[in-house]
Amino acid sequence: MSTAAQLIVKCLENEGVTVVFGIPGEENIRFIQALAASDIRYILTRHEQGAAFMAEMYGRVTGRAGVVSATLGPGAINMQLGVADATTNSTPLVAISAQVGQDREYKESHQYVDLVSMYAPITRWSAPVPTARAIPEMVRKAFKVAETERPAAVYLAVPEHIDEDDAEYELQPLPRNVVRADAPAARQVARAVDILRTAQQPVLLAGHGAARSDATAALVRFAEKLGIRVANTFHGKGVMPDDHPNSIGTLGFMRHDYVNFGFDNADVVIAVGYELQEFDPVRINPQADKKIIHIHRFPAEVDAHYSVDVGIIGDISDSLNQLADALSGCSFDRAEVPGSGLLDEEFARGQQDSRYPLAPQRVVADTRAALGRSDVVLVDTGATKMWMARLYPTFERNTCLISNGLSTMGFALPGALGVKLAQPEVKVLAVVGDGAFLMNSQEIETAVREKIPLVVLVWEDGGYGLIEWKMDLELGEHHYVRFGNPDIVTYAESFGAKGYRINSADELLPTLRAALDDDGVSLICCPVDYSENLRLTDRLGELDETL
């Protein structure tokens, strides 16, 4: 026998939920009470947006829906950015908020807005809980929808009269069923074989779906057997290890980068787990003349520059293995890519760059040296993301986490808490620009209070560096992108964290290593020289003209 609030918690436990992130409200106090009496850990955050990012990143690295909770009205609205980020990043998340009771939702009422309608465009499913008897079915459906072949966020609104319902119900959670991907259709595999047997220079693009499906082993086998070059998207970083000889790096930089040269002369693109929100396919198929083989668990979105010739829908690893076996005897000799090696040369130069403030390449190189192959770095949006995404060598999936669906600023610091709770055995580093840092810096207090070990590396330049970069590139000038900062080190220390300021290039690596070895919460403030931004795009422009 359970009350409605207890029944919701029992259903969450049935789904394997071990942690919920959020902030209580007056209208869901009994739900919070039921959580407190359960084995589920409740992480009290300092902002609902931060809670949503924690739940999103928890879901991103586990593959199981993270759960975020908020009160009605302003609390639920605050939660929306992280929910939208989860959906656009194909990440499973279940968001639950309070709502006014049915006795006043039909009229103008204190704190009432139509939350279900507000959440509908940013979730896969958004619904109110009409009665306690609907709870088992609705919670089961929420997780089933969130964790489907294309993960996303879902939203449930629980009216306050449901939270207050103290009647005893004999209802039980529904059995958890897991949907398995179908085997690929033999006819589609055969059609892909026909295309590849006549291809001259195919290239493979591994996206977020390949990372979610843990397709590394099958991907490496396929690339090695056929001698095919492989690029990762920002979301797919690490699914093809960057130190594998078939890897050509990460695709997605805002200009024609070294990796793009691997696609310029390709006649066939094998897109494995790629999703259009990761980046615009016009960047790799500008003339819409390349043949596209789409391998994923669901059909491709329609786009003029992503016109699929063959779609192999099913389990990604199974699809790659069947295709590799059917192409026995076919090899493309891992053709050299124009400009190959230039990314490694840029990284090597960065390792030796001793300027202060630090060159972005030096910060990336030292970050890589400080972290193990399985450790996790979350990279916030801005100029920081551009440097880390293109230059940071990544060797395992989900070890370099980037928001490239919504490209949201402010996710990395709170998101790092979610990752650390999901994977306590690995070291976790949040890399943020100073602009993104102050958007959710209050969650340092959450990490300190909850004793969640965490390191935050702030790239400090006193401005919105990516916007300044874009303005200078396209307008020749920039406006309204500079700001002042508090003393970031003292600010972090005021929350109870350890604070470090980098005063020379050779201080960064030992400071990173010391902080990552600590059991507490640390922040490192590192001044960065973003004059390298325009130098990079100038070099890439010159390279386009010579290759």
PDB file of N, CA and C in Angstrom, residues 208-244:
ATOM      1  N   HIS A 208      27.272  10.394 -32.783  1.00  0.00           N
ATOM      2  CA  HIS A 208      26.836  10.172 -31.407  1.00  0.00           C
ATOM      3  C   HIS A 208      26.183   8.808 -31.227  1.00  0.00           C
ATOM      4  N   GLY A 209      25.429   8.376 -32.228  1.00  0.00           N
ATOM      5  CA  GLY A 209      24.774   7.081 -32.122  1.00  0.00           C
ATOM      6  C   GLY A 209      25.760   5.943 -31.983  1.00  0.00           C
ATOM      7  N   ALA A 210      26.908   6.048 -32.640  1.00  0.00           N
ATOM      8  CA  ALA A 210      27.941   5.018 -32.509  1.00  0.00           C
ATOM      9  C   ALA A 210      28.503   4.998 -31.102  1.00  0.00           C
ATOM     10  N   ALA A 211      28.655   6.189 -30.500  1.00  0.00           N
ATOM     11  CA  ALA A 211      29.131   6.259 -29.115  1.00  0.00           C
ATOM     12  C   ALA A 211      28.093   5.685 -28.165  1.00  0.00           C
ATOM     13  N   ARG A 212      26.827   6.067 -28.327  1.00  0.00           N
ATOM     14  CA  ARG A 212      25.776   5.556 -27.451  1.00  0.00           C
ATOM     15  C   ARG A 212      25.666   4.040 -27.533  1.00  0.00           C
ATOM     16  N   SER A 213      25.898   3.501 -28.730  1.00  0.00           N
ATOM     17  CA  SER A 213      25.756   2.054 -28.939  1.00  0.00           C
ATOM     18  C   SER A 213      27.010   1.278 -28.590  1.00  0.00           C
ATOM     19  N   ASP A 214      28.049   1.973 -28.132  1.00  0.00           N
ATOM     20  CA  ASP A 214      29.313   1.317 -27.777  1.00  0.00           C
ATOM     21  C   ASP A 214      29.818   0.469 -28.942  1.00  0.00           C
ATOM     22  N   ALA A 215      29.928   1.097 -30.110  1.00  0.00           N
ATOM     23  CA  ALA A 215      30.252   0.378 -31.344  1.00  0.00           C
ATOM     24  C   ALA A 215      31.739   0.399 -31.670  1.00  0.00           C
ATOM     25  N   THR A 216      32.604   0.759 -30.722  1.00  0.00           N
ATOM     26  CA  THR A 216      34.030   0.904 -31.015  1.00  0.00           C
ATOM     27  C   THR A 216      34.641  -0.359 -31.606  1.00  0.00           C
ATOM     28  N   ALA A 217      34.408  -1.506 -30.989  1.00  0.00           N
ATOM     29  CA  ALA A 217      35.045  -2.738 -31.456  1.00  0.00           C
ATOM     30  C   ALA A 217      34.663  -3.042 -32.900  1.00  0.00           C
ATOM     31  N   ALA A 218      33.377  -2.942 -33.220  1.00  0.00           N
ATOM     32  CA  ALA A 218      32.925  -3.212 -34.582  1.00  0.00           C
ATOM     33  C   ALA A 218      33.443  -2.162 -35.553  1.00  0.00           C
ATOM     34  N   LEU A 219      33.508  -0.915 -35.103  1.00  0.00           N
ATOM     35  CA  LEU A 219      33.988   0.177 -35.961  1.00  0.00           C
ATOM     36  C   LEU A 219      35.464  -0.010 -36.304  1.00  0.00           C
ATOM     37  N   VAL A 220      36.258  -0.347 -35.307  1.00  0.00           N
ATOM     38  CA  VAL A 220      37.691  -0.564 -35.542  1.00  0.00           C
ATOM     39  C   VAL A 220      37.903  -1.755 -36.473  1.00  0.00           C
ATOM     40  N   ARG A 221      37.176  -2.825 -36.234  1.00  0.00           N
ATOM     41  CA  ARG A 221      37.292  -4.010 -37.103  1.00  0.00           C
ATOM     42  C   ARG A 221      36.941  -3.669 -38.540  1.00  0.00           C
ATOM     43  N   PHE A 222      35.858  -2.928 -38.746  1.00  0.00           N
ATOM     44  CA  PHE A 222      35.414  -2.544 -40.085  1.00  0.00           C
ATOM     45  C   PHE A 222      36.475  -1.687 -40.779  1.00  0.00           C
ATOM     46  N   ALA A 223      36.990  -0.677 -40.056  1.00  0.00           N
ATOM     47  CA  ALA A 223      37.969   0.227 -40.654  1.00  0.00           C
ATOM     48  C   ALA A 223      39.261  -0.502 -41.001  1.00  0.00           C
ATOM     49  N   GLU A 224      39.705  -1.379 -40.108  1.00  0.00           N
ATOM     50  CA  GLU A 224      40.946  -2.106 -40.359  1.00  0.00           C
ATOM     51  C   GLU A 224      40.800  -3.093 -41.511  1.00  0.00           C
ATOM     52  N   LYS A 225      39.688  -3.795 -41.549  1.00  0.00           N
ATOM     53  CA  LYS A 225      39.497  -4.819 -42.578  1.00  0.00           C
ATOM     54  C   LYS A 225      39.423  -4.208 -43.970  1.00  0.00           C
ATOM     55  N   LEU A 226      38.829  -3.007 -44.073  1.00  0.00           N
ATOM     56  CA  LEU A 226      38.624  -2.389 -45.381  1.00  0.00           C
ATOM     57  C   LEU A 226      39.614  -1.279 -45.687  1.00  0.00           C
ATOM     58  N   GLY A 227      40.432  -0.900 -44.699  1.00  0.00           N
ATOM     59  CA  GLY A 227      41.389   0.178 -44.934  1.00  0.00           C
ATOM     60  C   GLY A 227      40.725   1.522 -45.129  1.00  0.00           C
ATOM     61  N   ILE A 228      39.686   1.798 -44.345  1.00  0.00           N
ATOM     62  CA  ILE A 228      38.907   3.029 -44.502  1.00  0.00           C
ATOM     63  C   ILE A 228      39.280   4.023 -43.411  1.00  0.00           C
ATOM     64  N   ARG A 229      39.418   5.275 -43.794  1.00  0.00           N
ATOM     65  CA  ARG A 229      39.679   6.361 -42.855  1.00  0.00           C
ATOM     66  C   ARG A 229      38.405   6.708 -42.099  1.00  0.00           C
ATOM     67  N   VAL A 230      38.572   7.107 -40.831  1.00  0.00           N
ATOM     68  CA  VAL A 230      37.431   7.377 -39.960  1.00  0.00           C
ATOM     69  C   VAL A 230      37.594   8.728 -39.289  1.00  0.00           C
ATOM     70  N   ALA A 231      36.547   9.532 -39.330  1.00  0.00           N
ATOM     71  CA  ALA A 231      36.474  10.776 -38.563  1.00  0.00           C
ATOM     72  C   ALA A 231      35.349  10.653 -37.557  1.00  0.00           C
ATOM     73  N   ASN A 232      35.514  11.312 -36.414  1.00  0.00           N
ATOM     74  CA  ASN A 232      34.463  11.387 -35.403  1.00  0.00           C
ATOM     75  C   ASN A 232      33.819  12.767 -35.432  1.00  0.00           C
ATOM     76  N   THR A 233      32.543  12.836 -35.069  1.00  0.00           N
ATOM     77  CA  THR A 233      31.919  14.123 -34.784  1.00  0.00           C
ATOM     78  C   THR A 233      32.309  14.558 -33.375  1.00  0.00           C
ATOM     79  N   PHE A 234      31.943  15.784 -33.008  1.00  0.00           N
ATOM     80  CA  PHE A 234      32.189  16.237 -31.637  1.00  0.00           C
ATOM     81  C   PHE A 234      31.558  15.272 -30.630  1.00  0.00           C
ATOM     82  N   HIS A 235      30.309  14.843 -30.903  1.00  0.00           N
ATOM     83  CA  HIS A 235      29.622  13.932 -29.994  1.00  0.00           C
ATOM     84  C   HIS A 235      30.183  12.518 -30.060  1.00  0.00           C
ATOM     85  N   GLY A 236      30.824  12.203 -31.160  1.00  0.00           N
ATOM     86  CA  GLY A 236      31.369  10.858 -31.314  1.00  0.00           C
ATOM     87  C   GLY A 236      32.812  10.727 -30.893  1.00  0.00           C
ATOM     88  N   LYS A 237      33.389  11.790 -30.339  1.00  0.00           N
ATOM     89  CA  LYS A 237      34.821  11.755 -29.990  1.00  0.00           C
ATOM     90  C   LYS A 237      35.160  10.515 -29.160  1.00  0.00           C
ATOM     91  N   GLY A 238      36.195   9.811 -29.606  1.00  0.00           N
ATOM     92  CA  GLY A 238      36.685   8.655 -28.876  1.00  0.00           C
ATOM     93  C   GLY A 238      36.106   7.337 -29.318  1.00  0.00           C
ATOM     94  N   VAL A 239      34.963   7.341 -30.025  1.00  0.00           N
ATOM     95  CA  VAL A 239      34.401   6.058 -30.455  1.00  0.00           C
ATOM     96  C   VAL A 239      35.343   5.384 -31.446  1.00  0.00           C
ATOM     97  N   MET A 240      36.064   6.171 -32.247  1.00  0.00           N
ATOM     98  CA  MET A 240      37.226   5.679 -32.992  1.00  0.00           C
ATOM     99  C   MET A 240      38.434   6.320 -32.321  1.00  0.00           C
ATOM    100  N   PRO A 241      39.273   5.545 -31.624  1.00  0.00           N
ATOM    101  CA  PRO A 241      40.376   6.157 -30.862  1.00  0.00           C
ATOM    102  C   PRO A 241      41.266   7.019 -31.750  1.00  0.00           C
ATOM    103  N   ASP A 242      41.609   8.202 -31.243  1.00  0.00           N
ATOM    104  CA  ASP A 242      42.400   9.134 -32.038  1.00  0.00           C
ATOM    105  C   ASP A 242      43.816   8.648 -32.305  1.00  0.00           C
ATOM    106  N   ASP A 243      44.290   7.680 -31.530  1.00  0.00           N
ATOM    107  CA  ASP A 243      45.631   7.163 -31.799  1.00  0.00           C
ATOM    108  C   ASP A 243      45.612   5.926 -32.693  1.00  0.00           C
ATOM    109  N   HIS A 244      44.463   5.597 -33.256  1.00  0.00           N
ATOM    110  CA  HIS A 244      44.390   4.501 -34.221  1.00  0.00           C
ATOM    111  C   HIS A 244      44.864   5.009 -35.577  1.00  0.00           C
TER     112      HIS A 244
END
